[in-house]
mmCIF file of C-alpha atoms in Angstrom:
data_model
loop_
_atom_site.group_PDB
_atom_site.id
_atom_site.type_symbol
_atom_site.label_atom_id
_atom_site.label_comp_id
_atom_site.label_asym_id
_atom_site.label_seq_id
_atom_site.Cartn_x
_atom_site.Cartn_y
_atom_site.Cartn_z
ATOM 1 C CA MET A 1 1.841 -18.064 -2.113
ATOM 2 C CA GLU A 2 -1.839 -18.931 -1.351
ATOM 3 C CA LYS A 3 -4.157 -16.417 -3.043
ATOM 4 C CA VAL A 4 -7.221 -15.088 -1.028
ATOM 5 C CA LYS A 5 -10.253 -14.586 -2.997
ATOM 6 C CA LYS A 6 -13.573 -13.219 -1.287
ATOM 7 C CA THR A 7 -16.419 -11.447 -2.858
ATOM 8 C CA ALA A 8 -17.278 -7.804 -2.419
ATOM 9 C CA GLU A 9 -19.937 -8.781 0.135
ATOM 10 C CA GLN A 10 -17.360 -10.898 2.297
ATOM 11 C CA TRP A 11 -14.791 -7.866 2.214
ATOM 12 C CA ARG A 12 -17.352 -5.463 3.139
ATOM 13 C CA ALA A 13 -18.413 -7.602 6.301
ATOM 14 C CA GLU A 14 -14.806 -7.933 7.218
ATOM 15 C CA LEU A 15 -13.546 -4.440 6.524
ATOM 16 C CA SER A 16 -14.345 -1.008 7.805
ATOM 17 C CA PRO A 17 -16.133 1.229 5.076
ATOM 18 C CA GLU A 18 -12.666 3.139 4.799
ATOM 19 C CA VAL A 19 -10.569 0.488 4.411
ATOM 20 C CA PHE A 20 -13.093 -1.039 1.901
ATOM 21 C CA TYR A 21 -13.217 2.044 -0.072
ATOM 22 C CA ILE A 22 -9.293 2.364 -0.292
ATOM 23 C CA THR A 23 -8.335 -1.414 -0.858
ATOM 24 C CA ARG A 24 -11.531 -2.866 -2.776
ATOM 25 C CA GLU A 25 -12.583 0.260 -4.637
ATOM 26 C CA ALA A 26 -8.987 1.713 -5.327
ATOM 27 C CA GLY A 27 -9.617 4.922 -3.330
ATOM 28 C CA THR A 28 -7.273 7.342 -2.008
ATOM 29 C CA GLU A 29 -6.606 9.322 1.355
ATOM 30 C CA ARG A 30 -6.237 12.654 1.685
ATOM 31 C CA PRO A 31 -2.612 13.594 1.686
ATOM 32 C CA TYR A 32 -1.181 13.765 5.023
ATOM 33 C CA SER A 33 -4.311 12.260 6.963
ATOM 34 C CA GLY A 34 -3.085 8.754 7.138
ATOM 35 C CA GLN A 35 -1.762 7.211 10.560
ATOM 36 C CA TYR A 36 1.665 6.167 9.026
ATOM 37 C CA ASN A 37 2.432 9.240 6.939
ATOM 38 C CA ASP A 38 4.762 10.869 9.510
ATOM 39 C CA PHE A 39 5.470 7.372 11.310
ATOM 40 C CA HIS A 40 8.803 6.180 12.356
ATOM 41 C CA GLN A 41 8.830 2.981 14.361
ATOM 42 C CA THR A 42 10.622 -0.105 13.694
ATOM 43 C CA GLY A 43 8.587 -2.915 12.225
ATOM 44 C CA ASP A 44 6.696 -4.509 9.488
ATOM 45 C CA TYR A 45 3.724 -3.192 7.383
ATOM 46 C CA TYR A 46 1.057 -5.950 6.241
ATOM 47 C CA CYS A 47 -2.301 -5.708 4.070
ATOM 48 C CA ALA A 48 -5.070 -4.503 6.019
ATOM 49 C CA CYS A 49 -6.989 -7.148 3.988
ATOM 50 C CA CYS A 50 -5.423 -10.309 4.272
ATOM 51 C CA GLY A 51 -2.340 -9.931 6.407
ATOM 52 C CA GLY A 52 0.321 -10.489 3.716
ATOM 53 C CA LEU A 53 3.635 -8.885 4.557
ATOM 54 C CA LEU A 54 4.166 -5.625 2.055
ATOM 55 C CA PHE A 55 6.813 -3.258 3.484
ATOM 56 C CA ARG A 56 9.653 -3.127 5.954
ATOM 57 C CA SER A 57 10.239 0.051 8.171
ATOM 58 C CA GLN A 58 13.922 0.070 6.909
ATOM 59 C CA HIS A 59 12.759 1.176 3.451
ATOM 60 C CA LYS A 60 10.555 3.743 4.684
ATOM 61 C CA PHE A 61 11.575 7.430 4.043
ATOM 62 C CA ASP A 62 10.206 10.900 4.305
ATOM 63 C CA SER A 63 9.043 11.797 0.749
ATOM 64 C CA HIS A 64 6.959 14.664 1.829
ATOM 65 C CA CYS A 65 3.977 13.628 -0.805
ATOM 66 C CA GLY A 66 1.563 13.051 2.040
ATOM 67 C CA TRP A 67 1.314 9.412 1.980
ATOM 68 C CA PRO A 68 3.799 6.727 3.622
ATOM 69 C CA ALA A 69 6.635 6.450 1.249
ATOM 70 C CA PHE A 70 8.927 3.081 0.636
ATOM 71 C CA TYR A 71 11.575 2.355 -1.699
ATOM 72 C CA GLU A 72 11.140 -1.147 -1.882
ATOM 73 C CA GLN A 73 8.749 -3.841 -1.014
ATOM 74 C CA ALA A 74 9.304 -6.234 1.727
ATOM 75 C CA GLU A 75 9.668 -9.234 -0.523
ATOM 76 C CA PRO A 76 10.088 -9.366 -4.570
ATOM 77 C CA ASP A 77 6.377 -10.876 -4.707
ATOM 78 C CA SER A 78 4.930 -8.675 -2.152
ATOM 79 C CA THR A 79 2.954 -6.759 -4.423
ATOM 80 C CA TYR A 80 2.446 -6.295 -8.350
ATOM 81 C CA ARG A 81 1.952 -3.304 -10.577
ATOM 82 C CA VAL A 82 -1.229 -2.510 -12.692
ATOM 83 C CA ARG A 83 -1.378 0.325 -15.507
ATOM 84 C CA ASP A 84 -3.616 3.118 -13.981
ATOM 85 C CA THR A 85 -5.200 5.697 -16.585
ATOM 86 C CA SER A 86 -7.512 7.074 -14.446
ATOM 87 C CA HIS A 87 -8.191 10.672 -13.567
ATOM 88 C CA GLY A 88 -6.287 11.671 -16.842
ATOM 89 C CA MET A 89 -2.887 10.193 -15.693
ATOM 90 C CA ILE A 90 -0.723 7.362 -16.569
ATOM 91 C CA ARG A 91 0.396 5.627 -13.351
ATOM 92 C CA GLU A 92 1.456 2.336 -11.933
ATOM 93 C CA GLU A 93 -1.035 1.122 -9.402
ATOM 94 C CA VAL A 94 0.389 -1.217 -6.628
ATOM 95 C CA ARG A 95 -1.611 -4.033 -5.527
ATOM 96 C CA CYS A 96 -1.145 -6.780 -2.924
ATOM 97 C CA SER A 97 -0.135 -9.892 -4.493
ATOM 98 C CA ARG A 98 -2.158 -11.979 -1.885
ATOM 99 C CA CYS A 99 -5.708 -10.622 -2.180
ATOM 100 C CA ASP A 100 -5.102 -7.858 -5.039
ATOM 101 C CA ALA A 101 -6.044 -5.265 -2.611
ATOM 102 C CA HIS A 102 -5.240 -1.653 -4.040
ATOM 103 C CA LEU A 103 -2.456 -0.031 -1.904
ATOM 104 C CA GLY A 104 -1.221 2.924 -3.851
ATOM 105 C CA HIS A 105 0.904 3.855 -6.810
ATOM 106 C CA VAL A 106 4.564 3.825 -7.585
ATOM 107 C CA PHE A 107 6.647 6.512 -8.997
ATOM 108 C CA PRO A 108 10.159 6.693 -10.486
ATOM 109 C CA ASP A 109 11.423 9.355 -8.215
ATOM 110 C CA GLY A 110 12.511 7.587 -4.810
ATOM 111 C CA PRO A 111 15.980 7.431 -3.449
ATOM 112 C CA LYS A 112 18.495 5.014 -4.069
ATOM 113 C CA PRO A 113 19.248 1.912 -4.370
ATOM 114 C CA THR A 114 15.853 1.415 -6.289
ATOM 115 C CA GLY A 115 14.971 4.906 -7.438
ATOM 116 C CA GLU A 116 11.338 4.260 -6.617
ATOM 117 C CA ARG A 117 8.838 5.779 -4.255
ATOM 118 C CA TYR A 118 5.967 3.402 -3.284
ATOM 119 C CA CYS A 119 3.268 5.790 -2.269
ATOM 120 C CA ILE A 120 0.678 3.590 -0.188
ATOM 121 C CA ASN A 121 -2.380 4.538 1.852
ATOM 122 C CA SER A 122 -1.969 4.073 5.347
ATOM 123 C CA LEU A 123 -5.468 2.388 5.654
ATOM 124 C CA ALA A 124 -4.286 -0.302 3.316
ATOM 125 C CA MET A 125 -1.713 -1.476 5.889
ATOM 126 C CA VAL A 126 -1.567 -2.413 9.535
ATOM 127 C CA PHE A 127 1.820 -1.834 11.321
ATOM 128 C CA GLU A 128 3.361 -4.560 13.645
ATOM 129 C CA ALA A 129 6.266 -3.065 15.751
ATOM 130 C CA LYS A 130 9.606 -5.300 16.237
#
């Protein structure tokens, strides 16, 4: 996989202020505000920054957490995790493997078969219907 590397200025010029805040500054959408939270179409979800494949609709589930939730990433190397100790919590941050965009967090309370819940910001993704 070819890494996408750009300066903050380059990202800022390409992305909307909201997408820049979420993906490049590790922001978070308000719960239940994202376009993919209550969304059930068939297709794939790609990184809003670099277009890398992140998640597939067949791995999406209704977690009622306020953000789109997936129990598995599209490919084993679609994302990677970083320890996040911000806001007085210890969490696993999820980032895009191609461009290091902040996507959201992963928690150990998802459904089988993985038991994981990737809690992802809608603004960090672009959906392509199948």
